[in-house]
Amino acid sequence: MQISKSKKLEILWSLLLSRRFEEALTELCKIEGKIPGMMILCTGQEAVGAGVCAALQPEDVIITNHRSHSHLLAKGADPKALMAEIYGKRTGCNKGKSGTLHLAVPEVNAPCTTTVVGGGPPIAVGRAFAQQYREEKSVTVCFIGDGATNEGSFHEALNLASLWALPVIFVCENNLYAGAQRYEEHTKVPNIAERAAGYAMPGVVVDGNDALAVYTSACEARGRAVAGEGPTLIEYKTYRWRGHGESDLQLYQPQEEIAAWQAMCPIPKLRGDMLAQGLISVDELREMEHRIDAMVQEAIRFAEESPYPEPHEALEDVYA
Amino acid sequence: MQPLGMGQAINQALREEMRRNPDVFLAGEGIGVGIHDSPMLPTAGLLKDFGARRVKDTPVSEAAIAGLAVGAAVAGLRPVVEIMYNPFFTLASDMIVNHAAKLRYLSGGKSSFPLVVRMKTGAGFGAGCQHSHNLEAWVAHCPGLKVVMPSTPADAKGLLKSAIREPNPVVFIEDMMLYFVPGPVPAEEYQIPLGQAEIKRQGTDVTVVTWSKMLLVALKAADQMARENIELEIVDLRTLVPLDKETLLASVRKTGRLVVLHEATRTGGFAGEVAAVVMEEAFESLKAPLRRVTGPDIPVPVSPPLERFYIPSEEKLIMAVQEIL
């Protein structure tokens, strides 16, 4: 599959933006009282969000999870609104009701995000059903981790999606750990993608650190979905550099394993190829990085300067 | 006025709302097919009349059915899904409690979830505790949900029509026994707003607050007590969330005495909430301690004498009334 220069630049931008955004969060969450609640990062896994969302159209929908920063940024969410939400500020995309864990950005068709592991697939089925019901040529992507595939809801959702040939793509980021449990400790089947066979849908295994391979596979799945050929389960093999959350000491992740996966970081791979092929110059790259850094700094400034919600605002938004 | 069972009245509401709004669709296990295609049941004939695009017979997958509703609702469709029996709510509950109820709040009010989850329930069929278990207090405890439990066919129709037009998720619980109790249903278009209780019988001596099938018990008891010149005022809540405190409190202020009657088990039942509201807001009006008449704290048993023992009766209600007179 031929991938245009502009598409590669878009993917590189998403990768770098997500990484820079989370590098900032890694430091900010260490400051006492700065960021409420947990801090759950996708550092090292950005190629999945960047590659999948680059394959989508604005009208396509994503249902994501607690590890969502790269998905939402790649889908076009405003970093300022995300950062302010992560800070718990009134100007956040969800007025401080969500924080970092359940960031919903309906403006970019990310209408609801769930931290309940396995919560996403049934909702994605419903959202894709609406697309089919209205005969829209769009798809719903459901981002889940390897742990979610052991929830019953995942299996109910795959069966129904396949039965009704719904336009949904189940994107499983297999980052090798569900909480502190290594893949082999929670799942017997060697590849999650094999589970698709049980639902008579295609299941594919893809290198989740190769952003272009991610993009290509997502394009294929999207093509099938909008053609009425039903869902696909894509397993992206990747790795969680950080712990489950930032308070996780990662004692269960061998240092050499982390180092080995860091050596397979998705960013230098794509960046190096693009430089070598003359798709971007060193100066242009520096300029891109500069713009991203400014964007993240602006998001932080916006979040810092924004007011907290007033306590009584807690009572709003329960009912329409 | 046409005499209909509650199932037939619900069937009319579904038909009318499906005709009115093409975004309304139904989904559930065996809806309108097989044993459920019986004329007294809510989804009879709908598959034939509206087709498989809008009447979705689903696999036995409660989480997927409820998730279907959540995801379709956030897209602006109006799903009306059926969880066959209230106890199976446990299998769907993550989608309803953690998602339908909370995702609007988590979005800061940006996303809406206009869906209806219908569930059958009620003791009296010898079906046992895994088919008969009134769990309205569970759902009433979840902010973000509205909870409807109609007692008459006319109410069921008007309330369901409102529920389908609601911008919020509604849990609509139907007592199966009421499918077979005919009542008058207006032929013309009407709706009953959620959050409005109705005084089903005026009285002066004791307020009986109830809902769903227990209304029949309350009305029978009221007839009996009227022979002794004791006038019960029967308040049918119809919706537990939102709770019509105004009607409830006005009645208690009038009579000064309260019995709360529900079929669900006692501990943690919704009678506790009704009692607390009255104690907080109308304590000075009470002439006697309030009473609860409820199912005992046991699972619903199967054997007829055991099941009859479970279901609150006129005799138990009358005893409670006499205790506080």
mmCIF file of N, CA and C in Angstrom, chain A residues 116 144 184 296:
data_model
loop_
_atom_site.group_PDB
_atom_site.id
_atom_site.type_symbol
_atom_site.label_atom_id
_atom_site.label_comp_id
_atom_site.label_asym_id
_atom_site.label_seq_id
_atom_site.Cartn_x
_atom_site.Cartn_y
_atom_site.Cartn_z
ATOM 1 N N VAL A 116 -13.670 1.127 32.642
ATOM 2 C CA VAL A 116 -14.044 -0.229 33.032
ATOM 3 C C VAL A 116 -13.460 -1.166 31.974
ATOM 4 N N ILE A 144 -8.907 -1.311 23.012
ATOM 5 C CA ILE A 144 -8.856 -2.081 24.263
ATOM 6 C C ILE A 144 -7.438 -2.588 24.482
ATOM 7 N N GLU A 184 1.302 -14.057 29.516
ATOM 8 C CA GLU A 184 1.234 -15.521 29.676
ATOM 9 C C GLU A 184 0.524 -15.926 30.967
ATOM 10 N N VAL A 296 2.367 22.022 23.494
ATOM 11 C CA VAL A 296 2.249 21.375 24.812
ATOM 12 C C VAL A 296 2.461 22.413 25.917
#
